[in-house]
Short mmCIF file of C-alpha atoms in Angstrom, two decimals:
data_model
loop_
_atom_site.label_atom_id
_atom_site.label_comp_id
_atom_site.label_asym_id
_atom_site.label_seq_id
_atom_site.Cartn_x
_atom_site.Cartn_y
_atom_site.Cartn_z
CA MET A 1 3.54 1.84 12.32
CA SER A 2 1.46 -1.64 12.01
CA ASN A 3 2.82 -4.05 13.88
CA ILE A 4 5.28 -5.77 12.10
CA LEU A 5 5.62 -10.48 11.61
CA ALA A 6 8.44 -11.55 10.11
CA ILE A 7 8.59 -15.51 9.24
CA VAL A 8 12.43 -16.29 9.47
CA GLY A 9 13.81 -20.11 8.96
CA ARG A 10 16.49 -21.92 7.45
CA PRO A 11 15.34 -22.48 3.19
CA ASN A 12 12.87 -24.87 2.08
CA VAL A 13 10.90 -25.20 5.37
CA GLY A 14 7.66 -23.33 3.87
CA LYS A 15 8.09 -19.36 5.16
CA SER A 16 6.55 -18.66 1.76
CA THR A 17 3.59 -21.19 2.32
CA LEU A 18 2.73 -19.55 5.80
CA PHE A 19 3.28 -15.73 4.38
CA ASN A 20 0.67 -16.25 1.19
CA ARG A 21 -1.37 -17.91 3.90
CA LEU A 22 -1.47 -14.71 6.02
CA VAL A 23 -2.78 -12.12 3.20
CA GLN A 24 -4.32 -14.66 1.30
CA LYS A 25 -3.00 -13.87 -2.36
CA ARG A 26 0.11 -15.87 -3.42
CA GLU A 27 1.99 -13.32 -3.49
CA ALA A 28 5.28 -15.16 -2.44
CA ILE A 29 7.04 -17.44 -4.57
CA VAL A 30 6.49 -20.82 -3.50
CA GLU A 31 9.36 -24.19 -5.22
CA SER A 32 11.12 -27.23 -3.96
CA GLU A 33 13.89 -25.96 -5.26
CA SER A 34 15.62 -23.35 -1.46
CA GLY A 35 16.62 -20.34 -2.47
CA VAL A 36 14.00 -19.20 -4.36
CA THR A 37 12.13 -16.50 -2.35
CA ARG A 38 15.97 -13.65 -2.12
CA ASP A 39 14.30 -10.53 -1.75
CA ARG A 40 11.91 -10.04 1.47
CA ILE A 41 8.18 -9.75 0.59
CA TYR A 42 5.40 -7.13 2.82
CA GLY A 43 1.94 -7.83 2.94
CA LYS A 44 -1.40 -7.00 4.53
CA SER A 45 -2.75 -9.98 8.08
CA ASP A 46 -5.52 -9.98 10.53
CA TRP A 47 -6.57 -12.18 12.79
CA ASN A 48 -9.59 -12.29 15.11
CA GLY A 49 -10.10 -7.98 14.51
CA TYR A 50 -6.21 -7.04 14.83
CA GLU A 51 -4.44 -6.27 11.29
CA PHE A 52 -0.30 -6.42 11.00
CA SER A 53 2.23 -6.34 8.50
CA VAL A 54 3.37 -9.74 7.71
CA ILE A 55 7.36 -10.29 6.19
CA ASP A 56 8.95 -13.69 4.50
CA THR A 57 12.77 -13.46 4.20
CA GLY A 58 14.73 -15.77 2.30
CA GLY A 59 16.31 -18.65 4.24
CA TYR A 60 19.13 -17.95 6.16
CA VAL A 61 22.10 -20.42 5.26
CA TYR A 62 24.72 -19.36 8.32
CA GLY A 63 29.16 -18.95 6.31
CA SER A 64 27.69 -19.30 2.98
CA ASP A 65 30.65 -17.88 0.14
CA ASP A 66 27.01 -16.88 -2.38
CA THR A 67 27.15 -13.91 -3.02
CA PHE A 68 22.94 -14.37 -2.61
CA GLU A 69 22.78 -16.59 0.39
CA GLU A 70 25.01 -13.56 1.65
CA GLU A 71 22.64 -10.97 1.03
CA ILE A 72 19.51 -12.88 1.85
CA ARG A 73 20.99 -13.38 5.80
CA LYS A 74 21.91 -9.54 6.11
CA GLN A 75 17.84 -9.38 4.97
CA VAL A 76 17.02 -11.77 7.69
CA LEU A 77 19.01 -9.69 10.35
CA PHE A 78 17.09 -6.36 9.51
CA ALA A 79 13.76 -8.67 8.93
CA ILE A 80 14.74 -10.27 12.98
CA ASP A 81 15.62 -6.25 13.84
CA GLU A 82 11.96 -4.82 12.99
CA ALA A 83 9.75 -7.31 13.77
CA ASP A 84 7.66 -7.02 16.47
CA VAL A 85 7.22 -10.87 17.15
CA ILE A 86 9.48 -13.15 15.01
CA ALA A 87 7.40 -16.70 13.96
CA PHE A 88 10.97 -19.11 13.76
CA MET A 89 9.83 -21.50 11.29
CA VAL A 90 11.71 -25.48 11.03
CA ASP A 91 10.79 -28.36 9.48
CA GLY A 92 9.06 -30.24 11.54
CA ARG A 93 8.91 -33.75 9.16
CA GLU A 94 12.43 -33.63 9.05
CA GLY A 95 13.27 -32.97 12.56
CA LEU A 96 16.86 -30.96 13.67
CA ASN A 97 18.85 -29.26 11.14
CA PRO A 98 22.63 -27.58 11.51
CA LEU A 99 21.08 -24.58 10.48
CA ASP A 100 17.88 -24.02 12.42
CA GLU A 101 21.19 -24.24 15.11
CA ASP A 102 21.89 -21.39 13.64
CA VAL A 103 19.67 -19.35 13.28
CA ALA A 104 18.81 -20.72 17.31
CA ASN A 105 21.85 -18.92 18.19
CA ILE A 106 20.59 -15.65 16.82
CA LEU A 107 17.34 -15.50 17.76
CA ARG A 108 18.11 -16.11 21.14
CA LYS A 109 19.87 -13.00 21.48
CA SER A 110 17.31 -10.54 19.52
CA LYS A 111 15.22 -10.44 22.74
CA LYS A 112 12.72 -10.28 20.50
CA ASN A 113 9.16 -12.45 21.50
CA ILE A 114 9.57 -15.59 19.00
CA LEU A 115 7.90 -18.11 17.82
CA LEU A 116 8.76 -21.73 17.10
CA VAL A 117 6.22 -22.73 14.50
CA ALA A 118 7.15 -26.44 13.12
CA ASN A 119 5.84 -26.41 9.73
CA LYS A 120 4.83 -29.70 7.57
CA THR A 121 3.28 -31.66 10.85
CA ASP A 122 0.04 -32.51 8.72
CA GLU A 123 -0.87 -35.62 10.93
CA PRO A 124 -1.53 -36.27 14.01
CA GLY A 125 1.03 -38.56 14.86
CA GLN A 126 4.15 -35.96 12.74
CA HIS A 127 3.39 -33.96 16.59
CA ASN A 128 5.33 -35.55 18.63
CA ASN A 129 8.85 -35.18 16.31
CA ALA A 130 8.15 -31.63 16.95
CA SER A 131 8.27 -32.23 20.39
CA GLU A 132 12.97 -31.84 19.53
CA PHE A 133 12.75 -28.75 18.49
CA TYR A 134 12.12 -27.35 23.09
CA SER A 135 15.84 -28.26 22.61
CA PHE A 136 16.62 -24.72 21.52
CA GLY A 137 15.09 -23.10 24.57
CA LEU A 138 12.82 -21.10 23.04
CA GLY A 139 9.23 -22.02 24.60
CA GLU A 140 6.52 -23.34 23.56
CA VAL A 141 5.73 -25.41 19.69
CA PHE A 142 3.61 -24.36 17.74
CA PRO A 143 3.00 -27.54 15.62
CA ILE A 144 1.21 -26.80 11.98
CA SER A 145 0.68 -26.83 8.22
CA ALA A 146 0.80 -24.31 6.12
CA ASN A 147 -0.50 -25.95 3.54
CA ASN A 148 -3.61 -27.10 4.84
CA GLY A 149 -3.66 -24.72 7.39
CA THR A 150 -3.64 -26.90 10.17
CA GLY A 151 -2.75 -26.02 13.83
CA THR A 152 -2.49 -21.41 12.36
CA GLY A 153 -5.18 -20.77 14.88
CA GLU A 154 -3.65 -21.77 17.03
CA PHE A 155 -0.20 -19.78 16.70
CA LEU A 156 -1.75 -16.75 15.46
CA ASP A 157 -3.88 -16.23 18.97
CA ALA A 158 -0.59 -16.80 20.25
CA ALA A 159 1.26 -13.80 17.87
CA VAL A 160 -1.87 -11.36 17.83
CA THR A 161 -0.48 -11.48 22.30
CA LEU A 162 2.37 -10.43 21.78
CA PHE A 163 1.51 -8.30 18.85
CA LYS A 164 2.11 -3.74 20.96
CA ASP A 165 -0.74 -0.89 20.74
CA SER A 166 0.38 0.56 16.96
CA THR A 167 -1.57 3.61 17.62
CA PRO A 168 1.32 6.42 17.36
CA VAL A 169 0.85 8.86 19.90
CA GLU A 170 1.29 11.97 17.85
CA GLU A 171 -1.64 11.03 15.06
CA ASP A 172 -5.03 12.30 15.85
CA THR A 173 -6.96 10.51 14.15
CA ASP A 174 -9.96 12.78 13.60
CA LEU A 175 -8.12 15.30 11.59
CA PRO A 176 -7.91 14.63 7.92
CA ARG A 177 -4.56 12.64 7.37
CA ILE A 178 -2.52 14.21 3.90
CA ALA A 179 0.75 11.80 2.84
CA PHE A 180 3.61 12.96 0.68
CA VAL A 181 4.37 10.32 -1.13
CA GLY A 182 7.42 10.24 -4.31
CA ARG A 183 10.72 8.89 -5.95
CA PRO A 184 13.22 10.19 -3.36
CA ASN A 185 14.92 13.97 -3.89
CA VAL A 186 11.79 14.66 -5.21
CA GLY A 187 11.37 17.87 -2.54
CA LYS A 188 8.20 16.18 0.27
CA SER A 189 10.69 17.16 3.06
CA SER A 190 11.73 20.64 1.68
CA LEU A 191 7.96 20.82 1.10
CA VAL A 192 6.49 19.58 4.73
CA ASN A 193 9.22 21.95 6.66
CA THR A 194 8.55 25.41 4.51
CA LEU A 195 4.69 24.45 5.34
CA LEU A 196 5.44 24.23 8.75
CA GLY A 197 8.15 27.53 9.12
CA ASP A 198 10.38 24.51 10.56
CA ASN A 199 13.53 22.32 10.29
CA ARG A 200 11.53 19.32 11.66
CA ASN A 201 12.42 16.25 8.89
CA ILE A 202 15.72 16.25 7.73
CA VAL A 203 16.77 17.75 3.80
CA THR A 204 19.46 16.53 1.58
CA PRO A 205 20.34 17.08 -1.57
CA ILE A 206 21.06 13.18 -1.08
CA ALA A 207 18.23 10.84 -2.00
CA GLY A 208 16.16 8.72 0.88
CA THR A 209 17.88 10.54 3.52
CA THR A 210 14.27 10.97 4.52
CA ARG A 211 13.82 6.63 6.40
CA ASP A 212 10.55 7.10 8.89
CA SER A 213 7.02 8.07 8.19
CA ILE A 214 6.59 11.57 10.65
CA TYR A 215 3.04 12.89 11.70
CA THR A 216 2.39 16.45 12.08
CA ARG A 217 -0.36 19.00 12.76
CA TYR A 218 -0.49 21.37 10.79
CA LYS A 219 -3.31 24.78 11.90
CA ALA A 220 -2.69 27.27 10.22
CA PHE A 221 -5.25 29.93 7.38
CA GLY A 222 -8.06 27.86 8.50
CA HIS A 223 -6.18 24.43 7.64
CA ASP A 224 -6.39 21.63 10.49
CA PHE A 225 -4.08 17.96 8.63
CA MET A 226 -1.96 15.66 9.97
CA LEU A 227 1.28 15.98 7.38
CA VAL A 228 3.07 13.18 6.86
CA ASP A 229 6.31 12.93 5.80
CA THR A 230 7.77 10.34 4.21
CA ALA A 231 10.35 8.44 2.20
CA GLY A 232 10.71 8.15 -1.44
CA LEU A 233 9.49 5.30 -2.90
CA ARG A 234 11.36 3.68 -5.75
CA LYS A 235 11.74 0.19 -8.25
CA LYS A 236 11.27 -3.03 -6.27
CA GLY A 237 14.66 -3.90 -8.22
CA LYS A 238 16.03 0.07 -6.78
CA VAL A 239 15.50 -1.08 -2.24
CA TYR A 240 19.27 -1.91 -1.87
CA GLU A 241 20.11 -0.73 1.41
CA ASN A 242 18.18 -2.79 3.58
CA ILE A 243 17.31 -0.39 5.95
CA GLU A 244 15.36 0.85 2.88
CA PHE A 245 12.90 -1.73 2.83
CA TYR A 246 11.56 -1.12 6.28
CA SER A 247 11.23 3.08 4.66
CA THR A 248 9.65 1.38 1.32
CA LEU A 249 6.85 0.01 4.07
CA ARG A 250 6.69 2.54 5.83
CA SER A 251 6.13 4.61 3.14
CA ILE A 252 2.98 2.00 1.98
CA LYS A 253 1.29 2.20 6.15
CA ALA A 254 0.64 5.71 5.33
CA ILE A 255 -0.30 6.07 1.51
CA GLU A 256 -2.46 3.32 3.24
CA ASN A 257 -3.35 4.34 6.66
CA SER A 258 -4.01 8.70 4.63
CA ASP A 259 -7.63 9.87 3.24
CA VAL A 260 -5.35 11.64 0.66
CA CYS A 261 -2.36 11.81 -0.77
CA VAL A 262 0.49 14.57 -2.83
CA VAL A 263 1.65 12.76 -5.44
CA MET A 264 4.66 14.74 -6.21
CA ILE A 265 6.63 14.87 -9.22
CA ASP A 266 9.68 16.30 -10.31
CA ALA A 267 9.89 18.37 -12.99
CA GLU A 268 13.54 18.37 -14.70
CA THR A 269 12.93 14.51 -15.35
CA GLY A 270 10.14 14.52 -15.78
CA ILE A 271 7.07 11.91 -15.20
CA GLU A 272 8.37 8.48 -15.20
CA LYS A 273 7.23 4.59 -14.47
CA GLN A 274 7.55 4.64 -11.02
CA ASP A 275 5.31 8.41 -10.71
CA ILE A 276 2.38 6.33 -12.41
CA ASN A 277 3.35 3.08 -10.80
CA ILE A 278 3.49 5.61 -6.81
CA PHE A 279 -0.29 7.91 -7.87
CA HIS A 280 -1.74 4.23 -9.50
CA LEU A 281 -1.12 2.46 -5.55
CA ALA A 282 -2.31 6.03 -3.82
CA GLU A 283 -6.12 5.39 -6.51
CA LYS A 284 -6.60 1.62 -5.54
CA ASN A 285 -6.27 2.72 -1.67
CA ARG A 286 -8.68 4.59 -2.56
CA LYS A 287 -7.59 7.60 -1.70
CA GLY A 288 -7.83 11.12 -2.14
CA ILE A 289 -4.20 12.63 -4.79
CA VAL A 290 -3.83 15.81 -5.41
CA LEU A 291 -0.84 16.03 -8.48
CA VAL A 292 2.55 17.65 -7.23
CA VAL A 293 5.37 19.62 -9.92
CA ASN A 294 7.99 20.29 -8.13
CA LYS A 295 11.19 21.56 -9.11
CA TRP A 296 9.55 23.88 -11.78
CA ASP A 297 11.34 27.22 -11.46
CA LEU A 298 14.98 25.26 -12.78
CA VAL A 299 12.71 24.39 -16.11
CA GLU A 300 13.49 26.27 -18.31
CA LYS A 301 9.72 27.50 -20.15
CA GLU A 302 7.88 28.52 -23.68
CA THR A 303 4.56 29.61 -23.87
CA ASN A 304 2.69 26.25 -23.92
CA THR A 305 5.36 25.24 -21.42
CA HIS A 306 2.47 24.80 -19.05
CA LYS A 307 -0.19 23.50 -20.74
CA ALA A 308 1.96 20.55 -23.24
CA TYR A 309 3.37 18.98 -19.33
CA GLU A 310 0.01 18.91 -17.52
CA LYS A 311 -1.51 17.69 -20.95
CA LEU A 312 1.67 14.99 -20.70
CA ILE A 313 0.29 14.00 -17.66
CA ARG A 314 -2.77 13.32 -17.62
CA GLU A 315 -2.38 11.08 -20.79
CA LYS A 316 0.15 8.54 -18.67
CA ILE A 317 -1.57 8.25 -15.30
CA ALA A 318 -5.25 7.67 -17.96
CA PRO A 319 -8.15 5.94 -17.00
CA PHE A 320 -8.30 8.90 -13.73
CA ALA A 321 -7.40 11.52 -14.58
CA ASP A 322 -9.25 13.27 -13.88
CA VAL A 323 -7.04 15.48 -10.55
CA PRO A 324 -5.52 18.40 -10.13
CA ILE A 325 -1.91 19.88 -10.98
CA VAL A 326 0.41 21.99 -9.10
CA PHE A 327 3.41 22.78 -10.42
CA THR A 328 5.32 24.30 -8.06
CA SER A 329 8.96 25.62 -6.77
CA VAL A 330 9.62 24.49 -3.46
CA LYS A 331 13.88 27.25 -2.97
CA GLU A 332 11.31 30.19 -3.70
CA LYS A 333 8.22 29.53 -2.80
CA GLN A 334 6.28 29.24 -5.31
CA ARG A 335 2.33 28.03 -5.24
CA ILE A 336 3.33 26.21 -2.20
CA PHE A 337 0.09 26.59 -0.49
CA LYS A 338 -1.98 26.51 -3.00
CA VAL A 339 -0.99 22.90 -2.71
CA LEU A 340 -2.89 22.75 0.49
CA GLU A 341 -6.09 24.25 -0.84
CA LEU A 342 -6.41 21.83 -3.53
CA VAL A 343 -5.70 18.45 -1.09
CA LYS A 344 -8.32 20.67 1.02
CA ASP A 345 -10.94 20.59 -1.56
CA VAL A 346 -10.25 16.64 -3.21
CA TYR A 347 -11.07 15.76 0.96
CA GLU A 348 -14.00 16.97 0.67
CA ARG A 349 -14.99 15.89 -2.44
CA ARG A 350 -14.04 12.63 -1.40
CA ASP A 351 -17.28 13.05 1.40
CA GLN A 352 -19.76 13.78 -1.29
CA LYS A 353 -22.98 11.79 -1.41
CA ILE A 354 -25.59 12.28 -4.03
CA PRO A 355 -28.71 11.30 -3.60
CA THR A 356 -30.59 8.83 -4.70
CA SER A 357 -33.57 11.09 -6.15
CA LYS A 358 -31.16 12.76 -8.59
CA LEU A 359 -28.49 9.67 -9.10
CA ASN A 360 -31.70 8.37 -10.92
CA ASP A 361 -33.40 11.61 -12.42
CA LEU A 362 -29.92 12.21 -13.57
CA LEU A 363 -27.92 9.00 -14.87
CA LEU A 364 -31.26 6.48 -16.42
CA PRO A 365 -32.40 8.82 -19.26
CA ILE A 366 -28.64 9.01 -20.39
CA ILE A 367 -28.15 5.76 -19.54
CA GLU A 368 -31.39 5.60 -21.63
CA ASN A 369 -29.83 6.89 -24.47
CA THR A 370 -26.65 5.93 -25.25
CA PRO A 371 -27.65 2.08 -23.59
CA PRO A 372 -24.59 -0.42 -22.96
CA PRO A 373 -23.38 -2.89 -25.20
CA MET A 374 -25.40 -6.16 -25.86
CA GLY A 375 -24.52 -8.96 -23.88
CA SER A 376 -23.32 -12.50 -24.09
CA ARG A 377 -25.50 -13.96 -27.36
CA GLY A 378 -27.18 -11.08 -28.41
CA ARG A 379 -29.26 -9.98 -25.05
CA TYR A 380 -30.26 -6.73 -24.32
CA ILE A 381 -28.90 -5.19 -20.54
CA LYS A 382 -30.60 -3.07 -19.15
CA ILE A 383 -29.95 -0.82 -16.18
CA LYS A 384 -32.69 0.17 -13.98
CA TYR A 385 -32.06 1.43 -10.76
CA VAL A 386 -28.94 3.52 -9.32
CA MET A 387 -27.77 4.44 -5.46
CA GLN A 388 -24.23 5.45 -4.02
CA LEU A 389 -23.26 3.21 -1.05
CA LYS A 390 -22.89 4.62 2.50
CA THR A 391 -19.84 3.48 2.14
CA ALA A 392 -15.84 6.18 3.67
CA THR A 393 -15.32 6.83 0.26
CA PRO A 394 -17.83 6.70 -3.62
CA GLN A 395 -18.91 4.16 -3.96
CA PHE A 396 -21.63 3.59 -6.91
CA VAL A 397 -24.25 0.53 -6.71
CA PHE A 398 -26.64 0.05 -10.39
CA PHE A 399 -27.99 -2.78 -10.58
CA CYS A 400 -29.15 -4.82 -14.17
CA ASN A 401 -30.24 -8.41 -15.25
CA LEU A 402 -26.73 -9.49 -16.28
CA PRO A 403 -24.03 -7.31 -13.88
CA GLU A 404 -21.31 -9.46 -15.88
CA ASP A 405 -21.36 -8.80 -19.51
CA VAL A 406 -21.09 -4.74 -18.58
CA LYS A 407 -17.98 -4.39 -20.30
CA ASP A 408 -15.37 -1.94 -18.79
CA SER A 409 -16.51 0.79 -21.83
CA TYR A 410 -19.24 1.35 -20.74
CA LYS A 411 -18.34 1.12 -17.47
CA ARG A 412 -15.75 4.15 -18.11
CA PHE A 413 -18.39 5.49 -19.69
CA LEU A 414 -21.20 6.21 -16.51
CA GLU A 415 -18.15 7.25 -14.71
CA ASN A 416 -17.37 9.54 -16.91
CA GLN A 417 -19.92 10.75 -16.40
CA LEU A 418 -20.72 11.10 -12.89
CA ARG A 419 -17.54 13.14 -13.00
CA THR A 420 -19.15 15.95 -15.77
CA HIS A 421 -22.31 16.60 -13.33
CA TYR A 422 -20.62 16.18 -9.90
CA ASN A 423 -17.38 17.34 -8.87
CA PHE A 424 -15.08 13.92 -7.50
CA THR A 425 -11.65 15.53 -9.59
CA GLY A 426 -8.70 13.95 -7.27
CA VAL A 427 -10.79 11.28 -5.73
CA PRO A 428 -11.05 7.80 -7.44
CA ILE A 429 -15.00 6.36 -7.51
CA GLN A 430 -15.79 2.70 -7.96
CA LEU A 431 -18.84 1.62 -9.58
CA TYR A 432 -20.72 -1.76 -9.13
CA PHE A 433 -23.07 -3.88 -11.50
CA ARG A 434 -25.27 -5.73 -8.74
CA ASN A 435 -27.93 -8.28 -10.13
CA LYS A 436 -31.72 -5.55 -10.09
#
């Protein structure tokens, strides 16, 4: 699991502003009104080669009768428990506040690595005001401005020195990593257990049993993989349990660290919006994908049930519908080893490299016969050259005179041509257009 930095503090001290700066996106809502951040928001950041996850928490309020503030307080406590390093943020402009003392008391008991961050110290003269926070006895105070970035470098330098080695000892990084992902209770742990031939992972009918992402080596029948059973991913609005938030974080991290994702769907309930979200999460991370429709034994079947079901799935996951789909029953052990065969095929396709000469010999005549629509101001778009980039996943660059004018529909046409002539089933493809 990755290193985690949690940002905690009372309401309205600038936690979300710092979070947005660290992840370099506006993912957290920033308002002057306190209590805007009610849920924990997480993102990825890196500093000088150290990659880590960041958690933005709601403002901690002790002893409040407000329902939301009570839930925020619980979330902050769990963030403190899970994090490797805690950034305790205070308002350097306003100075000491009784609520700061409440947070400091909790942090002193946590025995975690704590960095005291005095925010809103935009001017050098305000740095002296931050010295009063040394009274908390939590070590050095880092004056920063989350708004313009002043002082954040020194703070991050200190943070990364406190991170521990995040590489799981049981993970062989040279082996293909296969993540089994999906909504809760679709049979991920059951499938992994059946493949491994033991009950390594806890299996119950209760959704959400698996909390951690568990790495296990599978070596049999000519396969040698690291299998990763993950917690079920739910909609954000349905992550009620505090611990389930971290299960979701680990699942997302497992997807990011995998080579191929086995996206599992419950055949009884059918493909739902969250299934599609999980599928696109794997696609956006450029992972190979195999779709598994589990519990197929529970579905009443007619002559064309299989084909109709598959057609519906491909319509819902479009435009990236070129993925292998297998219908399984883990309980009846139907087609479970077919899953690994498809995984192996997708993993090998993901590494496919096409010589530049063959690419141009194939695509340039097609482009000449079916040229792209005219660009802005009626100008013709001329694609002169194509090559595959030397990247871990299939990425192609098209050199042309008006790259910004190439329409999405034509990009899909070119991708379909690549998929028609080269087997990239289950593998996302990225196309880039650059000036010739």
